[in-house]
mmCIF file of C-alpha atoms in Angstrom:
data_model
loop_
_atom_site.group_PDB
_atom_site.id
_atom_site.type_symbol
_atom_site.label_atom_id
_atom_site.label_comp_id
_atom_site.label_asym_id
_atom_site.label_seq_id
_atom_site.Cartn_x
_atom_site.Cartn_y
_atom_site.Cartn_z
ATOM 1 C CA UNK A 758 0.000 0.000 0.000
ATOM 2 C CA UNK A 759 0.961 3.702 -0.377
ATOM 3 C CA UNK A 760 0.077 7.066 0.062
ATOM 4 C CA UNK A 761 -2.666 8.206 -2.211
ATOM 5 C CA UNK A 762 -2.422 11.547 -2.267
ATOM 6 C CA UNK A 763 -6.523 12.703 -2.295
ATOM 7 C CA UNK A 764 -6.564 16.144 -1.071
ATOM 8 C CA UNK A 765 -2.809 17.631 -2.399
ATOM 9 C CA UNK A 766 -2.194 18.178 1.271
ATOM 10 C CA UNK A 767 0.806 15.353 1.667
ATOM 11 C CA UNK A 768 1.023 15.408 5.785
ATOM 12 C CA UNK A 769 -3.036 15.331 6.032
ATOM 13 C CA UNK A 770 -3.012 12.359 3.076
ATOM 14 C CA UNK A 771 0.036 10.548 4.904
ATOM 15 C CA UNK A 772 -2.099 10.979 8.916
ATOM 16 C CA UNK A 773 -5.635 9.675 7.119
ATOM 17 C CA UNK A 774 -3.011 6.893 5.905
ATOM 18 C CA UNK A 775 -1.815 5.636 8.984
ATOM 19 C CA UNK A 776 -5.006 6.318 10.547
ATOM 20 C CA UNK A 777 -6.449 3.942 7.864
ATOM 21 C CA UNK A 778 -3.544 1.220 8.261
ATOM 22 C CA UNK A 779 -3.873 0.850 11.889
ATOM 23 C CA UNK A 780 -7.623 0.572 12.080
ATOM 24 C CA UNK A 781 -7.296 -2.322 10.219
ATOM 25 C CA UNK A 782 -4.599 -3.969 12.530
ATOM 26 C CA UNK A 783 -1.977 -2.211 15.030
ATOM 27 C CA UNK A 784 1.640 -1.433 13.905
ATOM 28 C CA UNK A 785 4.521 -0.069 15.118
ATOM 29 C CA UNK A 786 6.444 2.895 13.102
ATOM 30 C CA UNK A 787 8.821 0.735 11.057
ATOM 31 C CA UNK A 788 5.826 -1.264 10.122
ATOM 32 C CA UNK A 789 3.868 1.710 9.212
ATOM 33 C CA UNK A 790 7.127 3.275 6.975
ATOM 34 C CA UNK A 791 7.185 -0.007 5.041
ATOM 35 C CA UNK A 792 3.622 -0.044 4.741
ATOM 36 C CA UNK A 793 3.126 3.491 3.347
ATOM 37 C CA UNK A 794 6.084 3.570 1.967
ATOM 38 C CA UNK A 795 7.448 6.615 3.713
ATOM 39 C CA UNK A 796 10.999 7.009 5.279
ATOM 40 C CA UNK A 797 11.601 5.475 8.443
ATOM 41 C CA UNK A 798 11.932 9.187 10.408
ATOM 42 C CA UNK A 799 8.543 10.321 8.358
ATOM 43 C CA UNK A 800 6.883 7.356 10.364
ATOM 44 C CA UNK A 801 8.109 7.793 13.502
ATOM 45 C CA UNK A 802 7.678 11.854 13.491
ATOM 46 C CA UNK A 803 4.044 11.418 12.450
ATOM 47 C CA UNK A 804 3.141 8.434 14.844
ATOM 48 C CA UNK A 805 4.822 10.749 17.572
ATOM 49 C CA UNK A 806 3.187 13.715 16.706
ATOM 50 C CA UNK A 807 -0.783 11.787 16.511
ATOM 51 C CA UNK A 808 0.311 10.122 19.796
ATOM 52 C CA UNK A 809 0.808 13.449 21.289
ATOM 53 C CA UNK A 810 -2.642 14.229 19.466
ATOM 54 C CA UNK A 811 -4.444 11.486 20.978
ATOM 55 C CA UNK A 812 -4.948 10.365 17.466
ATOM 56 C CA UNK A 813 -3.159 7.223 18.011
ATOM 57 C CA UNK A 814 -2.146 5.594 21.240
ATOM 58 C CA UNK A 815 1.013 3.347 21.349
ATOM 59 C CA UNK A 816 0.610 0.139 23.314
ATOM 60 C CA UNK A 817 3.275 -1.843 25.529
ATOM 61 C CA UNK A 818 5.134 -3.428 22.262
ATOM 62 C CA UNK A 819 5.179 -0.345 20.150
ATOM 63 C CA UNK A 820 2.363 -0.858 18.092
ATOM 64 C CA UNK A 821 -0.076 2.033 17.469
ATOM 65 C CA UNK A 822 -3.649 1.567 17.442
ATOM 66 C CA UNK A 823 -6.619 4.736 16.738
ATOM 67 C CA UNK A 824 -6.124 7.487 19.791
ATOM 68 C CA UNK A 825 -8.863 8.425 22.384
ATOM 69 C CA UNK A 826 -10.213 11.394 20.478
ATOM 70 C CA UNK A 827 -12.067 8.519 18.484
ATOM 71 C CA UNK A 828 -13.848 7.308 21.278
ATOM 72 C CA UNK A 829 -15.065 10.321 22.533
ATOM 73 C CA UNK A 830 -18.502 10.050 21.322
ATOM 74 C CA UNK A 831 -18.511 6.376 22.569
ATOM 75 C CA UNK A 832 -17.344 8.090 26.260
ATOM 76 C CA UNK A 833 -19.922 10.655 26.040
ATOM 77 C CA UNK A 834 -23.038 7.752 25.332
ATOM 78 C CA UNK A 835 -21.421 5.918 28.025
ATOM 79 C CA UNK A 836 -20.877 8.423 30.249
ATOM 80 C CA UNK A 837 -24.313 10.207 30.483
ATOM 81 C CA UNK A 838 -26.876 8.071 32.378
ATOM 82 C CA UNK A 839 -24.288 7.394 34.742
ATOM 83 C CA UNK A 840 -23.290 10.847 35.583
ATOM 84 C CA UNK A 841 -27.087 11.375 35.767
ATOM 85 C CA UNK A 842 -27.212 8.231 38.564
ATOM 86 C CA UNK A 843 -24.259 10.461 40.223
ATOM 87 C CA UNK A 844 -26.365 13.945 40.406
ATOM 88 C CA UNK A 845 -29.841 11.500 41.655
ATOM 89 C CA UNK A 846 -27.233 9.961 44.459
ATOM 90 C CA UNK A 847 -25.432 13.288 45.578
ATOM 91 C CA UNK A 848 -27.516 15.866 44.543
ATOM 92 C CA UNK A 849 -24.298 17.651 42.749
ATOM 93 C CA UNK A 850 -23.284 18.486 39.404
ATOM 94 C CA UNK A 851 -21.191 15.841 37.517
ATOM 95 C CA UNK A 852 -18.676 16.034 34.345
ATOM 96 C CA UNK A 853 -16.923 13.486 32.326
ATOM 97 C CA UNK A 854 -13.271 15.054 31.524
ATOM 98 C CA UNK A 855 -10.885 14.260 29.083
ATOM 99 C CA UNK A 856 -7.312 15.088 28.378
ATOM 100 C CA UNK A 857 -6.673 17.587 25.263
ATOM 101 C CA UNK A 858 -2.900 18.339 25.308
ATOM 102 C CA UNK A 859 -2.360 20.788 28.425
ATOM 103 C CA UNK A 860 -5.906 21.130 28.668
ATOM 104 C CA UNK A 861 -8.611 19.007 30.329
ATOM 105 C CA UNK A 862 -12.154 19.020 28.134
ATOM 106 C CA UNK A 863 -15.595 18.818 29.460
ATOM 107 C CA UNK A 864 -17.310 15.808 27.266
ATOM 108 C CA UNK A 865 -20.263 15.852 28.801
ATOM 109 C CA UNK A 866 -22.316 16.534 31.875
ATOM 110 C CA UNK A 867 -25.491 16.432 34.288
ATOM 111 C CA UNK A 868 -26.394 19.556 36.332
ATOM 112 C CA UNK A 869 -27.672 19.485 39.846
ATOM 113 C CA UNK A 870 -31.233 21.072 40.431
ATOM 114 C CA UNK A 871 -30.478 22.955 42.844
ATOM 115 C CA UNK A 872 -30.017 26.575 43.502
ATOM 116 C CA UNK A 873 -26.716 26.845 44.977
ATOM 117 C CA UNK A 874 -24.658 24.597 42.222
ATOM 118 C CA UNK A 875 -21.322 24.242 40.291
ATOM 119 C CA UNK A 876 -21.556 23.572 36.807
ATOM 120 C CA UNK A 877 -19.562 23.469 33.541
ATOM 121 C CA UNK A 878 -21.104 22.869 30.130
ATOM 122 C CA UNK A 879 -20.325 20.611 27.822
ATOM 123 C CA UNK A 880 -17.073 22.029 25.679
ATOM 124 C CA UNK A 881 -15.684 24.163 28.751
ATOM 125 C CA UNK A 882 -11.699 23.857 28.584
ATOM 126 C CA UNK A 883 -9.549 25.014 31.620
ATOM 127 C CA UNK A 884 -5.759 24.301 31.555
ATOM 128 C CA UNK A 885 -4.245 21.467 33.544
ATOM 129 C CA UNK A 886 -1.734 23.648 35.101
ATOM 130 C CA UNK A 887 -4.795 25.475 37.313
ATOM 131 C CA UNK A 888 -4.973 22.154 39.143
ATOM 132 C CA UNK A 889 -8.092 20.465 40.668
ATOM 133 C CA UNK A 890 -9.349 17.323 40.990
ATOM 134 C CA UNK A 891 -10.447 16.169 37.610
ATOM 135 C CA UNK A 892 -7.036 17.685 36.554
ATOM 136 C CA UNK A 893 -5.213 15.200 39.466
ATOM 137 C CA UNK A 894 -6.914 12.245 38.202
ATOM 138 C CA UNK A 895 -6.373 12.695 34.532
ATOM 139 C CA UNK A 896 -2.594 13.059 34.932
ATOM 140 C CA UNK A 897 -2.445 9.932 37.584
ATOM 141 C CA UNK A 898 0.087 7.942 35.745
ATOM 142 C CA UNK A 899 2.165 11.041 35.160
ATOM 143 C CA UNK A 900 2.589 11.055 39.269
ATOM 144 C CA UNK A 901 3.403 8.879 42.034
ATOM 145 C CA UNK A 902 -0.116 8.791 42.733
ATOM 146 C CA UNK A 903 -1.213 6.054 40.249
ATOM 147 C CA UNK A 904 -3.072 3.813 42.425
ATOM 148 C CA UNK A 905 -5.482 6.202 44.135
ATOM 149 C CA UNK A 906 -8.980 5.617 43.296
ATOM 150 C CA UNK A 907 -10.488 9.081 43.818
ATOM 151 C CA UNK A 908 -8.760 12.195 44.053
ATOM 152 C CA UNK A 909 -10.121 15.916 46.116
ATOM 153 C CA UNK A 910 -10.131 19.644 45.497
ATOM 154 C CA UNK A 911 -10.848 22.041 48.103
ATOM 155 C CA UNK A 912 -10.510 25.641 46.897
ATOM 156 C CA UNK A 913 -7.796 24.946 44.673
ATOM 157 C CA UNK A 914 -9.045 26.224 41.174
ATOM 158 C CA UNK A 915 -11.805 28.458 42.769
ATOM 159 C CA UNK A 916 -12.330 29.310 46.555
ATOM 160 C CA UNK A 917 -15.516 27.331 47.322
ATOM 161 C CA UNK A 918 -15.712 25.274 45.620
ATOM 162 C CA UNK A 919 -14.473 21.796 45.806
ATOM 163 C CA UNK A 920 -14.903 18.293 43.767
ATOM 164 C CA UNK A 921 -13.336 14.578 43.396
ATOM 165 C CA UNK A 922 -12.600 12.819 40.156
ATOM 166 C CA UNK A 923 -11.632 9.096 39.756
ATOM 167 C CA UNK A 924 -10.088 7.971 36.783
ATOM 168 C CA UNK A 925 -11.451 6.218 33.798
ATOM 169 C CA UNK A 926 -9.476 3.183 32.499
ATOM 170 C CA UNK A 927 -9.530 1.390 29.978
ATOM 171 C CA UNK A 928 -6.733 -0.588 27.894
ATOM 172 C CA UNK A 929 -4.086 0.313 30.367
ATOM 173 C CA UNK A 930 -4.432 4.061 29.859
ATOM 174 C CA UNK A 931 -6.534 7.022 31.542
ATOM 175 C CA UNK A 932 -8.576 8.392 29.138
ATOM 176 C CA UNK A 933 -11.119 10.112 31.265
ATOM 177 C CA UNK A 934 -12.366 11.565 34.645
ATOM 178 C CA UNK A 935 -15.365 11.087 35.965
ATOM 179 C CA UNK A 936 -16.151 14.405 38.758
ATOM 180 C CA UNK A 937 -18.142 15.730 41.168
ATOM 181 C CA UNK A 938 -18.567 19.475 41.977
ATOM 182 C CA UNK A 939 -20.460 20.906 44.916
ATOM 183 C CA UNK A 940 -20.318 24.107 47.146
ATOM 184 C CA UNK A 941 -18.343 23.813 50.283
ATOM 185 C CA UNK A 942 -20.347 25.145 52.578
ATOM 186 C CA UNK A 943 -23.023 22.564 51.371
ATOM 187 C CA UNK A 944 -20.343 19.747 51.041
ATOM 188 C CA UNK A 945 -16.998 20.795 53.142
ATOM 189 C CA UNK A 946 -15.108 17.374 52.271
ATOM 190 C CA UNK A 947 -16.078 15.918 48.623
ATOM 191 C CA UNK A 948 -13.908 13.234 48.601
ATOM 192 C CA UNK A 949 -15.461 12.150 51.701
ATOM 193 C CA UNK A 950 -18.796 12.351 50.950
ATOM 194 C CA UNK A 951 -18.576 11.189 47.193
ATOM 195 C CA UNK A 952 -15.219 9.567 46.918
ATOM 196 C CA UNK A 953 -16.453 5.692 46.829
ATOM 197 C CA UNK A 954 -19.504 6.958 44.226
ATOM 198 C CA UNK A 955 -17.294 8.231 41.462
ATOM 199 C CA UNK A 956 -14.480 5.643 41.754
ATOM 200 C CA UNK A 957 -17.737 3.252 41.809
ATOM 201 C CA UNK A 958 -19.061 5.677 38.480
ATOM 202 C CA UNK A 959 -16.197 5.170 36.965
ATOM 203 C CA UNK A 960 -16.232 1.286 36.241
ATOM 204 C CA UNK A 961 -19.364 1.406 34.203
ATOM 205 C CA UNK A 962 -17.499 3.935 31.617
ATOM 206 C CA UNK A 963 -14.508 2.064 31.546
ATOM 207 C CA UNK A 964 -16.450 -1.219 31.005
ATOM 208 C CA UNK A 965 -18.179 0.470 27.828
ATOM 209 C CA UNK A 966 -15.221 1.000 26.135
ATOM 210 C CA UNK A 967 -13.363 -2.304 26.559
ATOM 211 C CA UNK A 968 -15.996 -5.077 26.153
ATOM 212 C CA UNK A 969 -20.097 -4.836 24.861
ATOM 213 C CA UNK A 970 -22.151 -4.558 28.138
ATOM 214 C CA UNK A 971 -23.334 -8.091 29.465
ATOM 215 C CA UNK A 972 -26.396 -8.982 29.252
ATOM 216 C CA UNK A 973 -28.188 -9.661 32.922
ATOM 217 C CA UNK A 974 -26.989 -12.716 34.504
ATOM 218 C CA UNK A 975 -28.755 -13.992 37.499
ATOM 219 C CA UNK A 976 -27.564 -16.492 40.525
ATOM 220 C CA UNK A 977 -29.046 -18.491 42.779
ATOM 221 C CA UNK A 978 -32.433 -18.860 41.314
ATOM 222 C CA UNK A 979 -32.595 -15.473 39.544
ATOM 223 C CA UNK A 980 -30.945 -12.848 42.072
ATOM 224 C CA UNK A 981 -28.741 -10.352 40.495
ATOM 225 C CA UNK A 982 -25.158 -11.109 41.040
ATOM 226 C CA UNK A 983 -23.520 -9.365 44.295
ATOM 227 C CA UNK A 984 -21.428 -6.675 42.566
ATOM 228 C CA UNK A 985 -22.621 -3.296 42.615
ATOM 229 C CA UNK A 986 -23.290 -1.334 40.125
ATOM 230 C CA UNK A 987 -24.946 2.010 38.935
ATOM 231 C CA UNK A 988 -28.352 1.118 38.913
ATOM 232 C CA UNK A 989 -29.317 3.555 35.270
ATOM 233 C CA UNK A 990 -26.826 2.640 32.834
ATOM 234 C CA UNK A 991 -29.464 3.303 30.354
ATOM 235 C CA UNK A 992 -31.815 6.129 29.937
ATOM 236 C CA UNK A 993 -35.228 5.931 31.102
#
């Protein structure tokens, strides 16, 4: 295979081309270069570059496979009916977050009803540098704080306000953050309060993207098994 060269734009025909190569099956760069036919550096600079991108992600044996920013509409259809469960079981606001360079996006989200609340749309940006909790959990792997489930923000980005995020996982990688906002003079500890619901949140999400959702299985004569689970994955 090589390069067809569609648009006269050679670096945006030679990224649709690897994009194309390794959704049929993952390769590393050298594969890719022999592939396209491009020059061992010209693979490896572009595979760097749509890593960095979140176009492609690189797995533990070098071989690239299509990046998180193509499962963002499969995070946001997972995401929603469970961050709606979240706002029904702590009457807060709740995002999804994901990593865009030295940003954090807002995918998606459910707003509290009431009065007093904290709430980002959908499409908000705010740098990862300003810190808080969604911002600790998507950089979890970057830190020595890897193994933490949930992760609290009290009046770091803004003064009262405060949140917890728990990571979303899935092949390996973080690729999202699930959060919960309140005011602190409503909720002076989130982490406390909310901690075990958004690491619990988080499973469902991370589930979606790694296997289909099981069907129901029953035990013992038709009870539902043991482990718990957001009760509205689905919309009602």
């Amino acid at each position: 295979m090589r390069v067809q060269n569609q648009t006269g734009v050679g670096v945006l025909d030679r990224v649709v081309a690897i994009l194309d190569a390794v959704e049929r099956r993952p390769m590393g760069s050298s594969e890719l270069a022999r592939h396209l036919g491009l020059s061992a550096p010209t693979a490896q600079r572009l595979a760097a570059g749509m890593v960095a991108h979140n176009l492609l992600r690189r797995d533990a044996e070098g071989r690239h496979h299509l990046g998180q920013r193509f499962a963002s509409s499969q995070l946001a259809d997972a995401a929603t009916p469970v961050l709606e469960w979240l706002v029904q079981e702590t009457g807060e606001s709740a995002q999804l977050w994901v990593r865009r360079g030295d940003q954090r996006l807002c995918l998606v989200g459910a707003e509290s009803e009431s009065e007093l609340r904290v709430f980002l749309p959908a499409g908000s940006a705010l740098p990862q540098s300003e810190g808080g909790s969604a911002a600790a959990a998507l950089s979890a792997d970057d830190s020595s704080e890897s193994n933490r489930r949930w992760f609290e923000s009290v009046s770091q980005r803004t003064p009262g306000l405060g949140s917890v995020s728990a990571p979303v996982r899935a092949h390996g990688e973080i690729v999202a953050a699930v959060c919960v906002a309140a005011p602190l003079p409503r909720v002076p500890s989130p982490g406390e309060a909310f901690g075990h619901l958004v690491a619990q949140a988080a499973e469902p999400v991370a589930g979606k993207l790694v296997t289909p959702r099981p069907s129901t299985t029953t035990v013992d004569g038709g009870s539902e098994s043991s482990i718990r689970r957001p009760p509205t994955y689905r919309r009602q």
